[in-house]
């Protein structure tokens, strides 16, 4: 008993020296650590824990905190989502995600008949990797408040991968570098401010996800998993998912975008964007911004929930040594949920926009535009904690003209994939996933390649 009292006195003395007043649960945490280290026996731990609980119950309530000099109260309240708190009218919130998958990709051996420029099916030996899926991990930090009747906010999104990267030809998302003493990439995708008010809508200024093709990727079931692996031998921060096999990647871009208030389920967004140069075409010196817009409708008819959207993009390209051209594209889609079943269908059409990524293979070497189009169809059925889904999608790219066909015979004509997926909701934060993906790439001259991949892992959101 004497030893117990000495230990209790020491524990309380340490608490008094480090926290005044001690936060709820601090004493219990310390006692637990002493017990785990073997300093307290089981009986001593239980006795002290019981005494601490009794003292906490009898402790008087903390006095109210007076307002600060600015006139705002210092009341602390936990946020409703993510992890954070509200203090003095300012909300600080952290939200994020972590994922990892075992991915095995079975590709064909290289040959003269399966070379496809712009193909996304794997050509090469079989490979296995522990890697991120379509999403890297991310940590988003948001500071929001209301000032003078305006809701204002600062938003930062950091996207670190789990795989080491080379930082060549793609920055933090460059091809992988699976060697010792390397580092993962941190893609700082989001840095933007917002201000808005009821009846006015919201203005966004900074770097964030684009409008064109954003709904296609955000409603894709492979967003939470792997989809087409792409570069599994030396994995970068992400897989492709269904990028290039159903839609063009929306990307995160500098922009000034206005979004209207909600009018009976309808919202519209329009923005001016940093002009992007072609990734594969002739050199450019662009002088005009790009423009993007999106219209969304959310509604419910009886037991049927519906989301409809249409989006567009337009940008003029000023070619240094050649004719200027204007790239444009649009996408549209629908998401319908009936009971446990959710169906998604999307389509896009473009000219001078390319395939897979914005302005990739968008023109020939002289700046003549290539047309492209694609779609995907998807279903997901949920039964309790289990969900089963599948999808098919393809992206098509046309030649600019006959000369382009002669100069680039192995240019990709179509990338397509089938996806089958099973999910299990382990907790409200953690989802377990497994997936099978069959990917096929076909060139205009008849070359084709196909690959099969399996993926299994988990993703966490908070």
Coordinates of C-alpha atoms in Angstrom, one line a residue:
X1 CA 0.0 0.0 0.0
X2 CA 2.9 2.3 0.8
X3 CA 4.3 1.7 -2.7
X4 CA 1.0 2.5 -4.2
X5 CA 0.7 5.8 -2.4
X6 CA 4.2 6.8 -3.4
X7 CA 3.5 6.0 -7.1
X8 CA 0.2 7.8 -7.0
X9 CA 1.9 10.9 -5.5
X10 CA 4.6 10.8 -8.1
X11 CA 2.0 10.5 -10.9
X12 CA 0.0 13.4 -9.6
X13 CA 3.1 15.5 -9.1
X14 CA 4.1 15.0 -12.7
X15 CA 0.7 15.9 -13.9
X16 CA 0.6 19.1 -11.8
X17 CA 4.0 20.1 -13.2
X18 CA 3.0 19.6 -16.8
X19 CA -0.6 20.7 -17.0
X20 CA -2.7 23.2 -15.0
X21 CA -5.4 22.2 -15.0
X22 CA -5.0 18.6 -16.3
X23 CA -7.2 17.7 -19.3
X24 CA -9.8 15.0 -18.9
X25 CA -8.2 11.6 -19.4
X26 CA -4.6 12.7 -18.8
X27 CA -4.3 10.9 -15.5
X28 CA -5.8 7.7 -16.9
X29 CA -3.4 7.8 -19.8
X30 CA -0.4 8.1 -17.5
X31 CA -1.6 5.3 -15.3
X32 CA -2.0 3.1 -18.3
X33 CA 1.5 3.7 -19.5
X34 CA 2.9 3.0 -16.0
X35 CA 1.0 -0.2 -16.0
X36 CA 2.1 -1.2 -19.4
X37 CA 5.8 -0.6 -18.4
X38 CA 5.3 -2.9 -15.4
X39 CA 5.8 -0.1 -12.8
X40 CA 2.2 -0.7 -11.5
X41 CA 0.9 -4.1 -10.8
X42 CA -2.6 -5.1 -12.0
X43 CA -4.1 -4.5 -8.5
X44 CA -2.3 -1.1 -8.1
X45 CA -3.4 0.0 -11.6
X46 CA -7.1 -0.8 -10.9
X47 CA -7.1 0.8 -7.5
X48 CA -5.5 4.1 -8.8
X49 CA -7.8 4.1 -11.8
X50 CA -10.8 3.8 -9.6
X51 CA -9.6 6.7 -7.4
X52 CA -8.9 8.9 -10.4
X53 CA -12.4 8.3 -11.8
X54 CA -14.0 9.2 -8.5
X55 CA -12.0 12.4 -8.2
X56 CA -12.9 13.4 -11.8
X57 CA -16.6 12.9 -11.1
X58 CA -16.4 15.1 -8.0
X59 CA -14.3 17.9 -9.6
X60 CA -16.1 21.2 -10.1
X61 CA -17.0 22.4 -13.6
X62 CA -14.5 24.6 -15.3
X63 CA -15.4 28.3 -15.1
X64 CA -16.6 30.0 -18.3
X65 CA -13.9 31.7 -20.4
X66 CA -14.3 35.4 -21.0
X67 CA -14.3 36.8 -24.5
X68 CA -11.0 37.9 -26.0
X69 CA -10.0 41.5 -26.9
X70 CA -11.6 41.1 -30.3
X71 CA -15.0 40.5 -28.8
X72 CA -15.1 36.9 -30.0
X73 CA -15.6 34.1 -27.5
X74 CA -13.0 31.4 -27.0
X75 CA -15.5 28.6 -26.9
X76 CA -14.0 25.4 -28.4
X77 CA -16.3 23.1 -30.3
X78 CA -15.4 20.0 -32.3
X79 CA -16.1 20.1 -36.0
X80 CA -18.9 17.9 -37.5
X81 CA -16.6 16.2 -40.0
X82 CA -12.9 15.5 -40.3
X83 CA -10.8 16.2 -37.3
X84 CA -10.6 19.8 -35.9
X85 CA -12.3 22.4 -33.8
X86 CA -14.0 25.8 -33.8
X87 CA -12.7 28.6 -31.6
X88 CA -13.7 32.2 -31.6
X89 CA -15.8 31.8 -34.8
X90 CA -12.8 30.3 -36.7
X91 CA -13.0 26.6 -37.7
X92 CA -9.8 24.6 -38.3
X93 CA -10.3 21.2 -39.9
X94 CA -8.0 18.4 -41.0
X95 CA -9.3 15.7 -43.3
X96 CA -7.5 13.1 -45.3
X97 CA -7.0 9.6 -46.7
X98 CA -4.4 6.9 -46.7
X99 CA -4.4 3.8 -49.0
X100 CA -2.2 0.9 -50.1
X101 CA -2.6 -2.0 -52.4
X102 CA -0.8 -5.2 -53.5
X103 CA -1.0 -5.1 -57.3
X104 CA 0.0 -7.9 -59.6
X105 CA 0.1 -6.9 -63.3
X106 CA 0.3 -9.6 -66.0
X107 CA 1.5 -8.0 -69.3
X108 CA 2.5 -9.4 -72.7
X109 CA 6.1 -9.8 -73.8
X110 CA 7.2 -7.0 -76.1
X111 CA 6.8 -7.7 -79.8
X112 CA 6.4 -5.9 -83.1
X113 CA 2.6 -6.4 -83.1
X114 CA 1.8 -5.0 -79.6
X115 CA 3.6 -1.7 -79.8
X116 CA 1.0 1.1 -79.3
X117 CA 2.0 4.7 -78.9
X118 CA -0.2 6.1 -76.2
X119 CA -1.4 2.6 -75.1
X120 CA -2.0 2.0 -71.4
X121 CA -2.1 -1.8 -71.4
X122 CA 1.1 -3.2 -69.9
X123 CA 3.8 -4.5 -72.4
X124 CA 6.5 -6.3 -70.5
X125 CA 7.1 -9.0 -67.9
X126 CA 4.7 -9.8 -65.0
X127 CA 5.2 -7.5 -62.0
X128 CA 4.1 -7.2 -58.3
X129 CA 4.2 -4.0 -56.3
X130 CA 2.9 -2.5 -53.0
X131 CA 1.7 0.9 -54.1
X132 CA -1.0 3.6 -54.0
X133 CA -4.1 3.2 -56.0
X134 CA -5.6 5.9 -58.2
X135 CA -5.6 8.3 -55.2
X136 CA -2.3 9.0 -53.4
X137 CA -2.7 9.7 -49.7
X138 CA -3.8 13.2 -48.9
X139 CA -4.1 15.7 -46.0
X140 CA -6.3 18.7 -46.4
X141 CA -6.2 21.6 -44.0
X142 CA -9.0 24.2 -44.1
X143 CA -9.4 27.4 -42.1
X144 CA -12.9 29.0 -42.4
X145 CA -14.9 31.7 -40.7
X146 CA -17.5 34.4 -41.4
X147 CA -16.4 38.0 -41.6
X148 CA -18.8 40.9 -42.4
X149 CA -21.4 38.5 -43.6
X150 CA -19.0 36.6 -45.9
X151 CA -18.0 33.0 -45.5
X152 CA -14.3 32.9 -46.2
X153 CA -11.8 30.1 -46.2
X154 CA -8.2 29.1 -46.9
X155 CA -7.7 25.6 -48.2
X156 CA -4.5 23.5 -48.6
X157 CA -4.3 19.9 -49.9
X158 CA -1.1 17.9 -49.7
X159 CA -1.0 14.5 -51.6
X160 CA 1.9 12.2 -50.5
X161 CA 2.4 8.8 -52.1
X162 CA 3.9 5.7 -50.4
X163 CA 6.2 4.9 -53.3
X164 CA 9.6 6.4 -54.0
X165 CA 9.8 8.6 -57.1
X166 CA 12.6 9.9 -59.3
X167 CA 11.3 13.5 -59.7
X168 CA 12.2 13.4 -63.4
X169 CA 9.6 14.2 -66.1
X170 CA 6.7 14.5 -63.7
X171 CA 7.8 16.0 -60.4
X172 CA 6.3 14.4 -57.4
X173 CA 4.3 12.1 -59.6
X174 CA 7.3 11.0 -61.8
X175 CA 8.1 7.4 -62.6
X176 CA 9.0 5.4 -59.6
X177 CA 12.4 4.7 -58.2
X178 CA 12.2 1.5 -56.1
X179 CA 15.6 1.7 -54.5
X180 CA 16.9 2.2 -51.0
X181 CA 17.5 5.6 -49.5
X182 CA 14.9 7.2 -51.7
X183 CA 11.8 9.4 -50.8
X184 CA 8.2 9.5 -51.8
X185 CA 6.7 12.5 -53.6
X186 CA 4.4 15.1 -52.1
X187 CA 2.1 16.6 -54.7
X188 CA 0.7 20.0 -53.3
X189 CA -2.4 19.9 -55.5
X190 CA -4.6 22.4 -53.7
X191 CA -3.9 26.0 -52.6
X192 CA -7.0 28.2 -52.9
X193 CA -9.2 30.7 -51.1
X194 CA -12.9 31.0 -51.2
X195 CA -15.5 33.7 -50.3
X196 CA -19.2 33.6 -50.6
X197 CA -22.6 34.3 -49.0
X198 CA -26.2 33.0 -49.2
X199 CA -27.8 34.3 -52.3
X200 CA -24.5 35.2 -53.9
X201 CA -22.7 31.9 -54.4
X202 CA -19.0 31.3 -54.0
X203 CA -15.8 32.5 -55.6
X204 CA -12.7 30.3 -55.7
X205 CA -9.2 31.6 -56.5
X206 CA -6.1 29.4 -56.5
X207 CA -5.2 25.8 -57.5
X208 CA -7.9 23.1 -57.4
X209 CA -9.5 20.4 -59.4
X210 CA -10.8 21.5 -62.8
X211 CA -14.4 21.5 -64.0
X212 CA -14.2 19.5 -67.2
X213 CA -14.2 15.8 -66.6
X214 CA -14.2 16.2 -62.8
X215 CA -17.6 14.4 -62.3
X216 CA -16.3 11.5 -64.4
X217 CA -13.3 10.8 -62.1
X218 CA -15.2 11.6 -58.8
X219 CA -17.9 9.1 -59.7
X220 CA -15.5 6.4 -60.9
X221 CA -15.4 3.3 -58.6
X222 CA -11.7 2.9 -59.3
X223 CA -11.1 6.2 -57.5
X224 CA -11.0 4.2 -54.3
X225 CA -8.9 1.4 -55.7
X226 CA -6.4 0.7 -58.5
X227 CA -7.9 0.3 -62.0
X228 CA -5.3 0.1 -64.8
X229 CA -1.9 0.0 -63.0
X230 CA 0.4 1.7 -65.6
X231 CA 4.1 1.3 -64.6
X232 CA 3.8 -1.4 -62.0
X233 CA 7.4 -2.4 -62.2
X234 CA 8.5 1.0 -60.8
X235 CA 5.3 2.5 -59.5
X236 CA 4.8 6.2 -59.2
X237 CA 2.4 7.9 -56.7
X238 CA -0.8 6.7 -58.5
X239 CA -2.3 4.2 -60.9
X240 CA -4.5 5.3 -63.8
X241 CA -7.8 3.9 -62.5
X242 CA -10.0 4.7 -65.5
X243 CA -8.0 7.7 -66.7
X244 CA -7.4 7.2 -70.4
X245 CA -9.9 4.3 -70.5
X246 CA -13.2 6.3 -70.2
X247 CA -12.3 9.9 -69.7
X248 CA -9.5 12.5 -69.8
X249 CA -7.9 13.5 -66.5
X250 CA -9.4 16.7 -65.2
X251 CA -6.1 17.7 -63.4
X252 CA -5.6 20.3 -60.6
X253 CA -5.2 23.8 -62.2
X254 CA -4.8 27.5 -61.4
X255 CA -8.2 29.1 -61.7
X256 CA -10.7 31.8 -60.8
X257 CA -14.1 30.1 -60.6
X258 CA -17.6 31.3 -59.6
X259 CA -20.3 28.8 -58.5
X260 CA -23.9 29.9 -58.2
X261 CA -26.2 29.3 -55.2
X262 CA -28.4 26.2 -55.4
X263 CA -31.6 26.9 -57.4
X264 CA -34.0 24.0 -56.9
X265 CA -31.2 21.4 -57.3
X266 CA -29.3 23.2 -60.0
X267 CA -25.8 24.7 -59.5
X268 CA -23.5 26.2 -62.2
X269 CA -19.8 26.9 -62.2
X270 CA -17.7 28.9 -64.7
X271 CA -14.1 29.7 -64.5
X272 CA -11.0 31.1 -66.2
X273 CA -7.9 28.9 -66.1
X274 CA -4.2 29.1 -66.7
X275 CA -3.6 28.1 -70.4
X276 CA -1.9 24.7 -70.8
X277 CA 0.6 24.0 -73.6
X278 CA 0.5 20.7 -75.5
X279 CA 2.5 17.9 -74.0
X280 CA 3.3 16.4 -77.4
X281 CA 2.6 19.0 -80.1
X282 CA 4.7 21.9 -81.4
X283 CA 6.0 24.7 -79.1
X284 CA 3.5 27.3 -78.0
X285 CA 3.4 30.8 -76.5
X286 CA -0.2 31.1 -75.3
X287 CA -1.7 34.5 -74.7
X288 CA -5.3 33.8 -73.7
X289 CA -6.7 32.0 -70.6
X290 CA -8.6 28.8 -70.9
X291 CA -12.3 28.6 -70.0
X292 CA -14.3 25.8 -68.2
X293 CA -17.8 25.5 -67.1
X294 CA -20.1 22.9 -65.4
X295 CA -23.8 22.5 -64.7
X296 CA -25.1 20.0 -62.1
X297 CA -28.5 18.9 -61.0
X298 CA -29.2 16.9 -57.9
X299 CA -32.7 15.7 -57.2
X300 CA -34.8 12.9 -55.8
X301 CA -37.9 11.4 -57.4
X302 CA -39.6 9.1 -54.9
X303 CA -37.0 6.6 -54.0
X304 CA -34.7 7.4 -56.9
X305 CA -31.8 9.8 -56.3
X306 CA -30.4 11.4 -59.4
X307 CA -27.3 13.5 -60.3
X308 CA -27.0 14.9 -63.8
X309 CA -24.1 17.0 -65.1
X310 CA -22.6 18.6 -68.2
X311 CA -19.2 20.3 -68.5
X312 CA -17.1 22.0 -71.1
X313 CA -13.6 23.3 -71.8
X314 CA -12.1 25.6 -74.4
X315 CA -8.6 27.0 -74.9
X316 CA -6.8 28.7 -77.8
X317 CA -3.2 27.5 -78.5
X318 CA -0.8 30.0 -80.1
X319 CA 1.8 27.8 -81.9
X320 CA 5.2 29.5 -82.4
X321 CA 6.0 27.9 -85.7
X322 CA 2.6 26.8 -87.2
X323 CA -1.1 27.6 -87.3
X324 CA -2.9 28.4 -84.1
X325 CA -5.7 26.1 -83.0
X326 CA -8.5 26.0 -80.4
X327 CA -8.9 22.9 -78.3
X328 CA -12.4 22.2 -76.9
X329 CA -14.3 19.4 -75.3
X330 CA -17.5 18.5 -73.3
X331 CA -18.6 15.7 -71.1
X332 CA -22.0 14.7 -69.7
X333 CA -23.3 12.0 -67.4
X334 CA -25.8 10.7 -65.0
X335 CA -25.7 8.9 -61.6
X336 CA -28.9 7.1 -60.5
X337 CA -29.4 5.4 -57.1
X338 CA -32.3 3.0 -56.6
X339 CA -32.2 1.1 -53.3
X340 CA -28.9 -0.7 -53.0
X341 CA -28.0 -0.2 -56.7
X342 CA -26.1 2.8 -58.1
X343 CA -25.6 3.2 -61.9
X344 CA -23.3 5.7 -63.7
X345 CA -23.0 6.5 -67.3
X346 CA -20.7 9.2 -68.8
X347 CA -19.6 10.4 -72.3
X348 CA -17.1 12.9 -73.6
X349 CA -16.2 14.4 -77.0
X350 CA -13.3 16.6 -77.8
X351 CA -11.2 18.2 -80.6
X352 CA -7.6 19.3 -80.0
X353 CA -7.7 18.0 -76.4
X354 CA -6.0 14.6 -76.8
X355 CA -6.4 11.5 -74.7
X356 CA -5.6 10.3 -71.2
X357 CA -4.2 13.7 -70.0
X358 CA -5.2 17.2 -71.1
X359 CA -3.3 18.1 -74.4
X360 CA -1.6 14.7 -74.7
X361 CA -1.5 13.6 -78.4
X362 CA -3.9 16.5 -79.0
X363 CA -2.3 17.4 -82.4
X364 CA 0.2 16.0 -84.9
X365 CA 3.7 17.6 -85.1
X366 CA 2.4 20.6 -87.1
X367 CA -0.5 21.5 -84.8
X368 CA -3.3 19.9 -86.7
X369 CA -6.0 18.9 -84.3
X370 CA -7.0 15.3 -83.5
X371 CA -10.5 14.4 -82.3
X372 CA -11.2 12.1 -79.4
X373 CA -14.2 10.7 -77.6
X374 CA -15.0 8.1 -74.9
X375 CA -17.4 6.8 -72.3
X376 CA -17.8 4.4 -69.3
X377 CA -20.8 2.5 -67.9
X378 CA -20.7 1.4 -64.2
X379 CA -22.8 -0.3 -61.6
X380 CA -22.3 -0.8 -57.9
X381 CA -24.7 -2.8 -55.6
X382 CA -24.4 -2.5 -51.8
X383 CA -25.6 -5.1 -49.3
X384 CA -24.8 -4.1 -45.7
X385 CA -21.1 -3.7 -45.4
X386 CA -20.5 -5.5 -48.8
X387 CA -20.5 -3.9 -52.2
X388 CA -20.0 -5.4 -55.6
X389 CA -19.3 -3.4 -58.7
X390 CA -18.2 -3.5 -62.3
X391 CA -17.6 -1.2 -65.2
X392 CA -16.5 -1.0 -68.8
X393 CA -15.0 2.1 -70.5
X394 CA -13.0 3.2 -73.5
X395 CA -11.2 6.2 -74.9
X396 CA -10.8 6.8 -78.7
X397 CA -8.3 9.0 -80.6
X398 CA -8.6 9.9 -84.3
X399 CA -5.9 11.0 -86.8
X400 CA -5.7 14.6 -87.7
X401 CA -5.4 13.8 -91.4
X402 CA -4.0 11.4 -93.9
X403 CA -0.4 12.7 -93.4
X404 CA -0.7 12.1 -89.7
X405 CA -1.8 8.5 -90.4
X406 CA 1.3 7.9 -92.6
X407 CA 3.7 9.5 -90.0
X408 CA 2.2 7.7 -86.9
X409 CA 1.0 4.2 -87.8
X410 CA 1.2 2.9 -84.3
X411 CA -0.7 5.8 -82.6
X412 CA -3.3 4.6 -80.2
X413 CA -6.8 4.2 -81.7
X414 CA -8.6 2.9 -78.6
X415 CA -7.8 2.1 -74.9
X416 CA -10.4 0.1 -73.1
X417 CA -10.8 -1.8 -69.8
X418 CA -13.2 -4.1 -67.8
X419 CA -13.2 -3.7 -64.1
X420 CA -14.7 -6.0 -61.4
X421 CA -14.6 -4.9 -57.7
X422 CA -15.6 -6.1 -54.3
X423 CA -15.6 -3.8 -51.2
X424 CA -16.1 -4.4 -47.5
X425 CA -16.7 -1.6 -45.0
X426 CA -14.5 -2.7 -42.1
X427 CA -15.2 0.5 -40.1
X428 CA -16.7 3.9 -40.8
X429 CA -13.2 5.0 -41.8
X430 CA -11.6 1.9 -43.4
X431 CA -12.8 0.1 -46.5
X432 CA -11.2 -3.2 -47.8
X433 CA -11.1 -3.6 -51.6
X434 CA -10.2 -6.3 -54.1
X435 CA -10.3 -5.8 -57.9
X436 CA -9.7 -7.5 -61.3
X437 CA -8.8 -5.3 -64.3
X438 CA -8.5 -6.3 -68.0
X439 CA -7.0 -3.6 -70.1
X440 CA -6.6 -3.5 -73.9
X441 CA -4.8 -1.0 -76.2
X442 CA -5.3 -0.9 -80.0
X443 CA -3.3 1.1 -82.6
X444 CA -4.6 2.4 -85.9
X445 CA -2.4 -0.1 -87.8
X446 CA -3.9 -3.1 -86.1
X447 CA -1.3 -3.6 -83.3
X448 CA -2.8 -4.4 -80.0
X449 CA -1.7 -5.3 -76.4
X450 CA -3.7 -6.5 -73.4
X451 CA -2.9 -7.0 -69.7
X452 CA -4.6 -8.4 -66.6
X453 CA -4.2 -7.1 -63.1
X454 CA -5.4 -7.9 -59.6
X455 CA -5.3 -5.6 -56.7
X456 CA -6.1 -6.0 -53.0
X457 CA -5.7 -3.5 -50.2
X458 CA -7.5 -0.9 -48.1
X459 CA -8.3 2.8 -48.1
X460 CA -9.0 5.0 -45.0
X461 CA -10.8 8.4 -45.0
X462 CA -11.2 10.7 -42.0

